[in-house]
Tab-separated table of C-alpha atoms in Angstrom:
chain	number	residue	atom	x	y	z
A	389	PHE	CA	-26.517	-82.521	44.666
A	390	SER	CA	-26.107	-82.381	48.832
A	391	GLU	CA	-25.956	-79.125	50.485
A	392	THR	CA	-26.410	-77.892	53.895
A	393	VAL	CA	-28.956	-75.323	54.510
A	394	VAL	CA	-28.797	-72.598	57.177
A	395	VAL	CA	-32.326	-70.869	57.738
A	396	ALA	CA	-31.948	-67.619	59.322
A	397	ALA	CA	-34.215	-64.916	60.878
A	398	ASP	CA	-31.633	-62.612	60.115
A	399	PRO	CA	-29.433	-64.095	57.089
A	400	GLY	CA	-27.008	-61.413	57.010
A	401	SER	CA	-25.766	-62.289	60.538
A	402	VAL	CA	-24.738	-65.648	59.072
A	403	SER	CA	-21.397	-66.694	58.284
A	404	ALA	CA	-21.126	-70.250	56.852
A	405	PRO	CA	-19.580	-69.607	53.119
A	406	SER	CA	-20.353	-73.182	51.804
A	407	ALA	CA	-23.971	-73.476	53.033
A	408	VAL	CA	-27.114	-72.339	51.381
A	409	VAL	CA	-28.522	-69.568	53.553
A	410	ILE	CA	-32.281	-68.507	53.155
A	411	PRO	CA	-34.437	-66.199	55.204
A	412	GLY	CA	-36.848	-67.514	57.545
A	413	GLU	CA	-39.260	-66.594	60.495
A	414	ALA	CA	-38.436	-67.325	64.058
A	415	LEU	CA	-42.226	-67.668	65.661
A	416	GLU	CA	-42.615	-67.880	69.531
A	417	ALA	CA	-45.951	-68.115	71.462
A	418	ARG	CA	-46.511	-68.590	74.946
A	419	ALA	CA	-49.306	-70.316	77.117
A	420	ASN	CA	-49.674	-70.767	80.682
A	421	LEU	CA	-52.346	-73.297	82.356
A	422	THR	CA	-53.113	-75.155	85.633
A	423	LEU	CA	-54.340	-78.582	86.132
A	424	PRO	CA	-55.589	-80.189	89.224
A	425	PHE	CA	-53.830	-83.744	90.541
A	426	THR	CA	-54.626	-86.006	93.524
A	427	THR	CA	-52.364	-87.348	95.653
A	428	GLN	CA	-52.704	-89.540	98.983
A	429	ASN	CA	-49.771	-88.259	101.175
A	430	THR	CA	-50.836	-84.628	103.290
A	431	GLU	CA	-49.306	-82.911	105.585
A	432	THR	CA	-49.804	-80.747	108.331
A	433	VAL	CA	-50.032	-76.977	107.601
A	434	SER	CA	-49.453	-73.770	109.754
A	435	ALA	CA	-49.245	-70.607	107.121
A	436	LYS	CA	-49.454	-66.931	107.300
A	437	ALA	CA	-51.709	-65.017	105.127
A	438	THR	CA	-49.179	-62.811	102.598
A	439	GLY	CA	-50.053	-60.463	99.989
A	440	LYS	CA	-49.337	-56.782	99.081
A	441	LEU	CA	-50.167	-53.249	100.263
A	442	THR	CA	-49.839	-50.038	98.541
A	443	VAL	CA	-48.616	-47.087	101.170
A	444	TRP	CA	-49.163	-43.809	100.558
A	445	ASN	CA	-47.862	-40.647	102.029
A	446	SER	CA	-49.948	-37.601	102.318
A	447	TYR	CA	-48.075	-36.240	105.518
A	448	SER	CA	-44.868	-34.113	103.862
A	449	SER	CA	-42.376	-34.146	101.308
A	450	ALA	CA	-39.634	-35.629	103.137
A	451	PRO	CA	-39.172	-39.402	102.708
A	452	GLN	CA	-40.283	-42.016	105.770
A	453	ALA	CA	-38.438	-44.886	106.121
A	454	LEU	CA	-40.118	-47.871	107.582
A	455	VAL	CA	-38.233	-50.700	109.248
A	456	ARG	CA	-38.312	-54.628	108.442
A	457	ASN	CA	-41.752	-55.855	110.665
A	458	THR	CA	-43.180	-52.547	110.751
A	459	ARG	CA	-46.859	-53.210	111.726
A	460	PHE	CA	-49.946	-52.702	109.434
A	461	GLU	CA	-52.888	-52.804	110.861
A	462	SER	CA	-56.350	-53.898	108.522
A	463	PRO	CA	-59.922	-51.977	108.969
A	464	ASP	CA	-60.905	-54.865	110.851
A	465	LYS	CA	-57.647	-54.989	113.381
A	466	LYS	CA	-55.957	-57.471	111.775
A	467	ILE	CA	-51.803	-56.955	112.140
A	468	PHE	CA	-49.696	-57.953	109.464
A	469	ARG	CA	-45.722	-57.140	109.170
A	470	LEU	CA	-43.580	-55.377	106.823
A	471	GLU	CA	-41.460	-58.259	105.014
A	472	GLN	CA	-38.704	-55.664	104.240
A	473	ALA	CA	-37.110	-52.561	104.840
A	474	VAL	CA	-38.430	-49.732	102.757
A	475	THR	CA	-38.800	-45.784	102.507
A	476	VAL	CA	-41.934	-44.384	101.126
A	477	PRO	CA	-41.078	-41.199	99.272
A	478	GLY	CA	-42.213	-37.950	100.195
A	479	ALA	CA	-45.263	-36.760	98.750
A	480	LYS	CA	-45.563	-33.474	95.837
A	481	VAL	CA	-46.092	-30.136	97.356
A	482	GLU	CA	-46.725	-27.424	94.849
A	483	GLY	CA	-48.565	-23.968	95.557
A	484	GLY	CA	-49.410	-25.491	98.705
A	485	LYS	CA	-51.477	-28.456	97.275
A	486	VAL	CA	-50.324	-32.075	98.595
A	487	THR	CA	-50.239	-34.747	96.194
A	488	PRO	CA	-49.703	-38.048	98.101
A	489	SER	CA	-46.849	-40.407	97.074
A	490	SER	CA	-46.579	-44.275	97.309
A	491	ILE	CA	-45.188	-47.454	96.989
A	492	GLU	CA	-46.176	-51.001	96.813
A	493	VAL	CA	-44.777	-53.245	99.490
A	494	ASN	CA	-44.922	-57.301	100.567
A	495	VAL	CA	-46.298	-57.752	103.944
A	496	VAL	CA	-46.939	-61.079	105.839
A	497	ALA	CA	-49.938	-62.154	108.436
A	498	GLU	CA	-48.775	-61.778	112.304
A	499	GLU	CA	-50.025	-65.081	112.943
A	500	ALA	CA	-50.803	-68.118	110.572
A	501	GLY	CA	-54.913	-69.271	109.905
A	502	GLU	CA	-57.349	-68.524	107.497
A	503	ALA	CA	-58.924	-65.651	109.908
A	504	TYR	CA	-56.267	-63.577	107.922
A	505	ASN	CA	-57.096	-64.553	104.346
A	506	LEU	CA	-59.034	-60.863	104.054
A	507	PRO	CA	-60.770	-59.440	100.860
A	508	ALA	CA	-58.908	-55.917	99.115
A	509	SER	CA	-60.010	-53.162	101.303
A	510	SER	CA	-58.334	-49.657	102.144
A	511	GLY	CA	-57.758	-47.844	105.152
A	512	TRP	CA	-54.955	-49.715	106.358
A	513	ARG	CA	-53.110	-47.767	109.231
A	514	ILE	CA	-49.750	-48.102	110.830
A	515	PRO	CA	-50.082	-48.519	114.668
A	516	GLY	CA	-46.650	-47.147	115.451
A	517	PHE	CA	-47.608	-43.578	114.510
A	518	ALA	CA	-50.731	-43.910	116.794
A	519	GLY	CA	-51.055	-40.539	118.459
A	520	SER	CA	-49.227	-38.544	116.088
A	521	PRO	CA	-49.882	-36.615	112.773
A	522	ARG	CA	-47.953	-39.658	110.900
A	523	TYR	CA	-51.156	-41.629	111.988
A	524	GLU	CA	-53.477	-39.874	109.432
A	525	GLY	CA	-50.732	-38.970	106.848
A	526	PHE	CA	-49.851	-42.533	106.235
A	527	TYR	CA	-52.197	-44.857	105.087
A	528	ALA	CA	-52.509	-48.312	103.107
A	529	GLU	CA	-54.607	-50.118	100.554
A	530	ALA	CA	-54.974	-53.670	99.986
A	531	LYS	CA	-55.778	-53.876	96.267
A	532	GLN	CA	-55.836	-57.736	95.758
A	533	GLY	CA	-56.335	-58.768	99.592
A	534	MET	CA	-54.398	-61.357	101.989
A	535	LYS	CA	-54.556	-65.061	101.062
A	536	GLY	CA	-52.534	-67.873	101.856
A	537	GLY	CA	-53.569	-68.313	105.238
A	538	PHE	CA	-54.129	-71.965	106.868
A	539	ILE	CA	-53.684	-74.311	109.688
A	540	GLY	CA	-54.495	-77.882	109.306
A	541	GLU	CA	-54.204	-80.866	106.744
A	542	ARG	CA	-53.056	-80.415	102.906
A	543	ALA	CA	-51.472	-82.257	99.977
A	544	LYS	CA	-48.384	-83.443	99.840
A	545	PRO	CA	-47.315	-84.846	96.580
A	546	SER	CA	-44.517	-87.388	96.046
A	547	ALA	CA	-41.372	-86.243	93.963
A	548	ALA	CA	-42.570	-88.995	91.183
A	549	GLU	CA	-46.326	-87.348	91.109
A	550	LEU	CA	-44.533	-84.290	90.516
A	551	ALA	CA	-43.023	-85.481	87.630
A	552	ASN	CA	-45.513	-86.556	86.312
A	553	ALA	CA	-47.686	-83.482	86.620
A	554	ARG	CA	-44.926	-81.965	85.243
A	555	VAL	CA	-45.284	-84.108	81.818
A	556	GLU	CA	-48.790	-83.686	81.393
A	557	LEU	CA	-48.463	-80.125	81.967
A	558	VAL	CA	-46.212	-80.154	79.698
A	559	GLU	CA	-48.296	-82.319	76.791
A	560	ALA	CA	-51.300	-79.858	77.500
A	561	LEU	CA	-49.250	-76.433	77.253
A	562	THR	CA	-47.627	-77.799	73.874
A	563	ASP	CA	-51.244	-78.646	72.514
A	564	ALA	CA	-52.507	-75.287	73.695
A	565	LEU	CA	-49.215	-73.537	72.173
A	566	GLU	CA	-49.419	-75.944	68.591
A	567	SER	CA	-53.088	-74.520	68.412
A	568	GLN	CA	-51.750	-70.806	68.216
A	569	PHE	CA	-49.271	-71.909	65.715
A	570	LEU	CA	-51.723	-72.967	63.488
A	571	ILE	CA	-53.037	-69.762	63.328
A	572	VAL	CA	-49.862	-68.469	62.331
A	573	LEU	CA	-48.483	-71.399	60.200
A	574	SER	CA	-49.843	-71.276	56.247
A	575	ASP	CA	-49.873	-73.212	53.259
A	576	ARG	CA	-46.407	-71.339	52.129
A	577	PHE	CA	-44.422	-71.996	55.373
A	578	THR	CA	-42.331	-75.129	55.907
A	579	ALA	CA	-41.988	-76.167	59.534
A	580	LEU	CA	-39.666	-79.237	59.676
A	581	PRO	CA	-39.632	-81.950	62.605
A	582	GLY	CA	-37.071	-80.919	65.044
A	583	SER	CA	-37.291	-77.241	64.371
A	584	ARG	CA	-39.682	-76.553	67.833
A	585	ARG	CA	-38.881	-76.297	71.379
A	586	VAL	CA	-41.024	-76.390	74.144
A	587	THR	CA	-39.728	-74.856	77.579
A	588	LEU	CA	-41.430	-74.365	80.824
A	589	ILE	CA	-40.341	-71.156	81.951
A	590	GLU	CA	-42.188	-70.708	85.284
A	591	GLU	CA	-44.316	-73.424	87.509
A	592	GLU	CA	-45.537	-73.246	90.858
A	593	VAL	CA	-47.475	-75.906	92.818
A	594	SER	CA	-50.100	-75.386	95.317
A	595	ALA	CA	-52.459	-77.260	97.857
A	596	ASP	CA	-56.149	-77.104	96.957
A	597	PRO	CA	-57.462	-75.468	100.106
A	598	GLU	CA	-60.868	-76.719	99.890
A	599	SER	CA	-59.738	-80.717	99.543
A	600	THR	CA	-56.646	-82.423	101.796
A	601	HIS	CA	-55.838	-84.810	98.401
A	602	THR	CA	-55.622	-82.621	95.724
A	603	PHE	CA	-52.987	-80.418	94.616
A	604	HIS	CA	-52.429	-78.070	91.542
A	605	PHE	CA	-49.751	-77.505	89.171
A	606	PHE	CA	-49.137	-74.301	87.309
A	607	GLY	CA	-46.968	-73.823	84.636
A	608	GLU	CA	-46.122	-71.420	82.014
A	609	ALA	CA	-44.436	-72.076	78.786
A	610	VAL	CA	-42.893	-70.807	75.566
A	611	MET	CA	-42.913	-72.429	72.434
A	612	LYS	CA	-39.828	-71.581	69.518
A	613	GLN	CA	-39.905	-72.701	65.984
A	614	VAL	CA	-37.906	-71.531	62.864
A	615	VAL	CA	-39.983	-71.935	59.660
A	616	PHE	CA	-39.256	-70.614	55.863
A	617	GLU	CA	-40.921	-70.339	52.728
A	618	ALA	CA	-40.520	-74.029	50.399
A	619	LEU	CA	-40.297	-71.464	47.482
A	620	THR	CA	-37.795	-69.466	48.689
A	621	LEU	CA	-35.476	-72.942	49.665
A	622	LYS	CA	-36.069	-74.322	45.820
A	623	ASP	CA	-35.109	-71.094	44.413
A	624	ALA	CA	-32.021	-71.192	46.628
A	625	LEU	CA	-30.976	-74.651	45.459
A	626	ILE	CA	-31.142	-74.012	41.924
A	627	GLU	CA	-29.569	-70.804	42.218
A	628	LYS	CA	-26.412	-72.401	43.746
A	629	ALA	CA	-26.510	-75.692	41.255
A	630	ALA	CA	-26.877	-73.115	38.158
A	631	ARG	CA	-23.617	-71.843	39.436
A	632	LYS	CA	-21.584	-74.809	37.985
A	633	LEU	CA	-23.419	-74.665	34.794
A	634	PRO	CA	-23.607	-72.359	31.639
A	635	SER	CA	-25.410	-69.001	32.175
A	636	GLU	CA	-28.489	-69.752	29.838
A	637	LEU	CA	-29.408	-73.065	31.250
A	638	VAL	CA	-32.709	-73.089	33.023
A	639	ALA	CA	-34.059	-76.021	35.718
A	640	LYS	CA	-36.637	-78.306	34.256
A	641	ASP	CA	-36.940	-80.877	36.675
A	642	PHE	CA	-35.401	-80.069	40.242
A	643	THR	CA	-36.548	-82.477	43.649
A	644	TYR	CA	-35.073	-82.748	47.035
A	645	THR	CA	-35.709	-84.169	50.490
A	646	LEU	CA	-34.388	-82.676	53.928
A	647	SER	CA	-33.015	-84.155	56.523
A	648	MET	CA	-33.864	-83.695	60.275
A	649	SER	CA	-33.177	-80.237	61.284
A	650	THR	CA	-31.060	-78.523	64.101
A	651	PRO	CA	-32.337	-75.731	65.519
A	652	ASP	CA	-30.241	-72.746	67.789
A	653	PHE	CA	-33.059	-70.329	69.275
A	654	THR	CA	-29.986	-67.947	70.904
A	655	LYS	CA	-29.198	-67.321	67.060
A	656	ASN	CA	-32.477	-68.102	65.661
A	657	THR	CA	-31.366	-70.029	62.883
A	658	LEU	CA	-31.994	-73.918	61.401
A	659	THR	CA	-29.811	-76.257	59.816
A	660	PHE	CA	-30.309	-79.208	58.051
A	661	GLU	CA	-29.276	-80.956	55.171
A	662	ALA	CA	-31.065	-80.906	51.330
A	663	GLU	CA	-29.975	-83.584	49.232
A	664	GLY	CA	-31.695	-84.304	45.493
A	665	GLU	CA	-31.414	-83.917	41.798
A	666	GLY	CA	-32.212	-81.925	38.839
A	667	VAL	CA	-31.865	-81.120	35.310
A	668	PHE	CA	-30.914	-78.034	33.570
A	669	THR	CA	-32.112	-77.589	29.876
A	670	GLU	CA	-31.196	-74.896	27.134
A	671	PRO	CA	-33.954	-72.089	27.330
A	672	PHE	CA	-36.546	-73.150	24.870
A	673	ASP	CA	-39.879	-71.137	23.900
A	674	ALA	CA	-42.116	-73.307	22.044
A	675	ASP	CA	-44.900	-70.822	20.995
A	676	ALA	CA	-42.293	-68.288	20.024
A	677	PHE	CA	-40.724	-70.953	17.445
A	678	ARG	CA	-43.986	-71.889	15.994
A	679	ALA	CA	-44.671	-68.319	15.448
A	680	ALA	CA	-41.426	-67.906	13.837
A	681	MET	CA	-41.984	-70.893	11.380
A	682	ALA	CA	-44.729	-69.490	9.935
A	683	GLY	CA	-44.782	-69.208	6.376
A	684	LYS	CA	-40.769	-71.229	5.791
A	685	GLU	CA	-40.108	-73.605	3.338
A	686	GLU	CA	-38.848	-76.937	4.342
A	687	ALA	CA	-35.306	-76.555	4.402
A	688	GLU	CA	-35.215	-73.031	6.570
A	689	LEU	CA	-37.885	-75.314	8.957
A	690	LYS	CA	-35.207	-77.913	9.592
A	691	ALA	CA	-32.183	-75.494	9.552
A	692	ALA	CA	-34.250	-73.700	12.310
A	693	VAL	CA	-34.955	-76.949	14.212
A	694	PHE	CA	-30.913	-78.098	14.366
A	695	ALA	CA	-29.937	-74.850	15.121
A	696	ILE	CA	-31.790	-74.842	18.216
A	697	PRO	CA	-29.048	-75.453	21.354
A	698	GLY	CA	-29.002	-79.227	22.748
A	699	VAL	CA	-31.122	-80.669	20.008
A	700	GLU	CA	-29.514	-83.918	19.184
A	701	ALA	CA	-31.973	-85.492	16.822
A	702	ALA	CA	-35.173	-84.087	15.135
A	703	THR	CA	-37.803	-85.377	12.554
A	704	VAL	CA	-39.561	-83.094	10.623
A	705	SER	CA	-42.532	-84.192	8.534
A	706	LEU	CA	-45.237	-82.276	6.671
A	707	SER	CA	-48.719	-82.873	6.112
A	708	PRO	CA	-50.206	-83.104	3.238
A	709	PHE	CA	-47.599	-85.241	1.610
A	710	PHE	CA	-47.909	-83.035	-1.566
A	711	VAL	CA	-47.290	-79.795	0.137
């Protein structure tokens, strides 16, 4: 026999009348990793620190619009500017009690340099509101701090160095993802060559602030694979082969080999060819036959043996000879 087999996480959604369709599992795992690399290429960098601020409105229930480049002042008097215009929602006022509202915004340092790399802090203010009640009613907090400010020489990898780093990173991520899959996979699952795909879904290259010739390559990857149970496949192949035979026959010997598979991760299916051979025989229960023959005479025994469906020849011998 030679059959096209489709493994599907949702067999009911597959339309392949001539194929053997069996249920399977669509496995998925994610991992991220950062690796350091070296380069002899450098560039002069002047970068401004960036970060996020949580802006609070405890002033009134009215929303407050903030234009792009609105200034925010840190507790140590460093100025950062709003990257995009936003509207801070109004505070909630119930029964005379004011509950501040908030919004998260992106800000960038007014000047480049490491002096603007700040730790997490609260008590940020909007200098433009100085001299009015809004100055105290609007405040901000840097929950994660500010980073990225720098002036000086930093690593600048070439296109070839980046390509080599990406290959090494993907290999390391693949090893990590395979380790995750080993936990999920067991002896009952079959994973064919070609049934797996690793995709790099996010990457970021950054210079090492501590080393002029070192850069870091961050990547996040997802691994997908469609697997199935070997017994499920064998049963399905036997069931299809048996359709062409008398209903009472049963499989005795059944072997097969599988070809390279083709996955479709948009549909979570796996397609491959199964080729092999099988032997079907009449069903026969030796123990039940032996029990039924107990106490029979020779003629009855011979008649019963030759009445077994499929028997072409048989020898009946009695021992000792005088029975």
